[in-house]
Coordinates of C-alpha atoms in Angstrom, one line a residue:
X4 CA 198.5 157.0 -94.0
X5 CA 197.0 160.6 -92.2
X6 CA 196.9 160.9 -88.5
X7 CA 192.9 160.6 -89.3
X8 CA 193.2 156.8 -90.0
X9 CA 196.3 156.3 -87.8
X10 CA 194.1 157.1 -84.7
X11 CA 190.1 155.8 -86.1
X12 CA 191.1 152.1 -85.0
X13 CA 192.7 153.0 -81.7
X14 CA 190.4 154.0 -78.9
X15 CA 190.9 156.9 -77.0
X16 CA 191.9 156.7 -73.4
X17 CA 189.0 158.2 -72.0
X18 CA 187.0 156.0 -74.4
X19 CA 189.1 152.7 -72.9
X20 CA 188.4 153.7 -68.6
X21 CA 184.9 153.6 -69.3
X22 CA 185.1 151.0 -71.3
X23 CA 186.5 148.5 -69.0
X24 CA 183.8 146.5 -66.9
X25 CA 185.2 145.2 -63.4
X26 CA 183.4 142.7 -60.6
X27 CA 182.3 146.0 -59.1
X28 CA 180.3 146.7 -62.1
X29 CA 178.8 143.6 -62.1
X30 CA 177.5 144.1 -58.4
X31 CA 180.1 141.8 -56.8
X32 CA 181.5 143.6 -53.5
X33 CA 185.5 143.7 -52.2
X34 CA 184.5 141.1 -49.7
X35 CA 182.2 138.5 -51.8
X36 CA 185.3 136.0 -52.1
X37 CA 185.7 136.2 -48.1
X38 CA 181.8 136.6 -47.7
X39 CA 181.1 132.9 -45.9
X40 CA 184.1 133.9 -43.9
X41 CA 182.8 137.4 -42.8
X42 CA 179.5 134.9 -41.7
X43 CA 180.8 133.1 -40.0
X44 CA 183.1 135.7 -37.5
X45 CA 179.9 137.4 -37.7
X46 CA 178.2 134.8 -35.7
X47 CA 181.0 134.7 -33.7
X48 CA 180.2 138.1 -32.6
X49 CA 176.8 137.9 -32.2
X50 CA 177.4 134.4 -30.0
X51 CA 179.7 137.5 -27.6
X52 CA 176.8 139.9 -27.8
X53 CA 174.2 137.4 -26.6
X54 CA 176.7 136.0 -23.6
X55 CA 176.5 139.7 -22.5
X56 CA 173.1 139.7 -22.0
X57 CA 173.1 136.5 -20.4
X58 CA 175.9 137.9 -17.8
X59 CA 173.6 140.7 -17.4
X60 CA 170.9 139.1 -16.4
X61 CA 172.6 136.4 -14.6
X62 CA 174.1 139.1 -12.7
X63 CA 177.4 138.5 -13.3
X64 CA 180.4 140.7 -11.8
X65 CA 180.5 144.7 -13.3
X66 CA 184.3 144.3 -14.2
X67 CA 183.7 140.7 -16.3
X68 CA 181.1 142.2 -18.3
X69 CA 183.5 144.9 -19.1
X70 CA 186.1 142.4 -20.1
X71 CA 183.2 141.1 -22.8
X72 CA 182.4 144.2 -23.8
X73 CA 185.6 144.9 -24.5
X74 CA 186.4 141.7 -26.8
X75 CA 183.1 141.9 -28.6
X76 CA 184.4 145.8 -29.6
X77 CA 187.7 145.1 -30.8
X78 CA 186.4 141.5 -32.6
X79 CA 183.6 144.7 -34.5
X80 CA 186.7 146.7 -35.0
X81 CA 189.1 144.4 -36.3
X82 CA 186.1 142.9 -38.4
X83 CA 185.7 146.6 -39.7
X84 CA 189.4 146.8 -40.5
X85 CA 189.0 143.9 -42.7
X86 CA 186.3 145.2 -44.4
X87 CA 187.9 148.8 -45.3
X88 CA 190.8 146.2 -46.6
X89 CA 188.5 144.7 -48.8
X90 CA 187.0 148.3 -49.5
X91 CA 190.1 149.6 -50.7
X92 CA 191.4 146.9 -52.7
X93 CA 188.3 146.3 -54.9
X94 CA 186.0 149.5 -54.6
X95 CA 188.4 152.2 -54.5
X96 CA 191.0 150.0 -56.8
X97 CA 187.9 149.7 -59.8
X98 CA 187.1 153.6 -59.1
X99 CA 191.1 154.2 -60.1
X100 CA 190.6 152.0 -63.4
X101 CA 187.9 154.0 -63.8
X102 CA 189.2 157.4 -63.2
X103 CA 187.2 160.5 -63.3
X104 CA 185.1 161.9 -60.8
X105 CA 184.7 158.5 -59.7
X106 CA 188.1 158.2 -58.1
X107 CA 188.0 161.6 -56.2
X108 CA 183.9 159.9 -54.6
X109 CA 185.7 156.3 -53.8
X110 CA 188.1 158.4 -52.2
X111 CA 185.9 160.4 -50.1
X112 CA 183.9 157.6 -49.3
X113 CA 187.0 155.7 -47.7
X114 CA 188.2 158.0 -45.9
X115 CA 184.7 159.3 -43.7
X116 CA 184.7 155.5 -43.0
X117 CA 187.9 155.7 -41.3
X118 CA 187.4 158.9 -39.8
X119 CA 184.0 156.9 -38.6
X120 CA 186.3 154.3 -37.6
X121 CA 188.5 156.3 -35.2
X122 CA 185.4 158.6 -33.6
X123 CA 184.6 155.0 -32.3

């Protein structure tokens, strides 16, 4: 047997990465399996924003608006945090199968979100 035929059944790797078809591929997200989840804290939040502007215009004491303010930001950051969880272990994770220039853009992409993140 020559090299030739030894190598003609077996892909290459490069043939084999772009080969592969993930979720992501398919056009399901990192948080689709937590996505009635995500809804429903979502809610949550928006139930906080709308009690703000009731205390507002029920006006309510400066410093207990704060407080709300306060807890609606960090339940939007910790719900962002989740999020670039998700991110990371589906988007980024199918961009490494992948490889290529793909990885280096997943990458990227990640990392102005949490640079995004941290300005906040």
């Amino acid at each position: 047997m020559t090299t030739t035929e030894a190598g003609a059944g077996a892909p290459s790797s490069k043939a084999q990465a772009t080969d592969v078809v993930t979720d992501h591929d398919r056009g399901i997200h990192g948080y689709h399996h937590q996505k009635q989840e995500h809804l429903k804290r979502l809610r949550r939040i928006e139930g906080q924003i709308r009690g703000l502007q009731r205390m507002v215009d029920e006006d309510v004491y400066c410093i207990d608006i704060l407080t709300q303010v306060s807890a609606s930001t960090k339940a939007l950051q910790s719900f962002a945090l989740q999020l670039l969880e998700e991110h990371l272990r589906h988007c980024v994770a199918d961009a490494a199968v992948k490889g290529g220039d793909e990885i280096d853009a997943k990458v990227k992409e990640a990392t102005q979100a949490i640079a995004r993140m941290l300005r906040t």
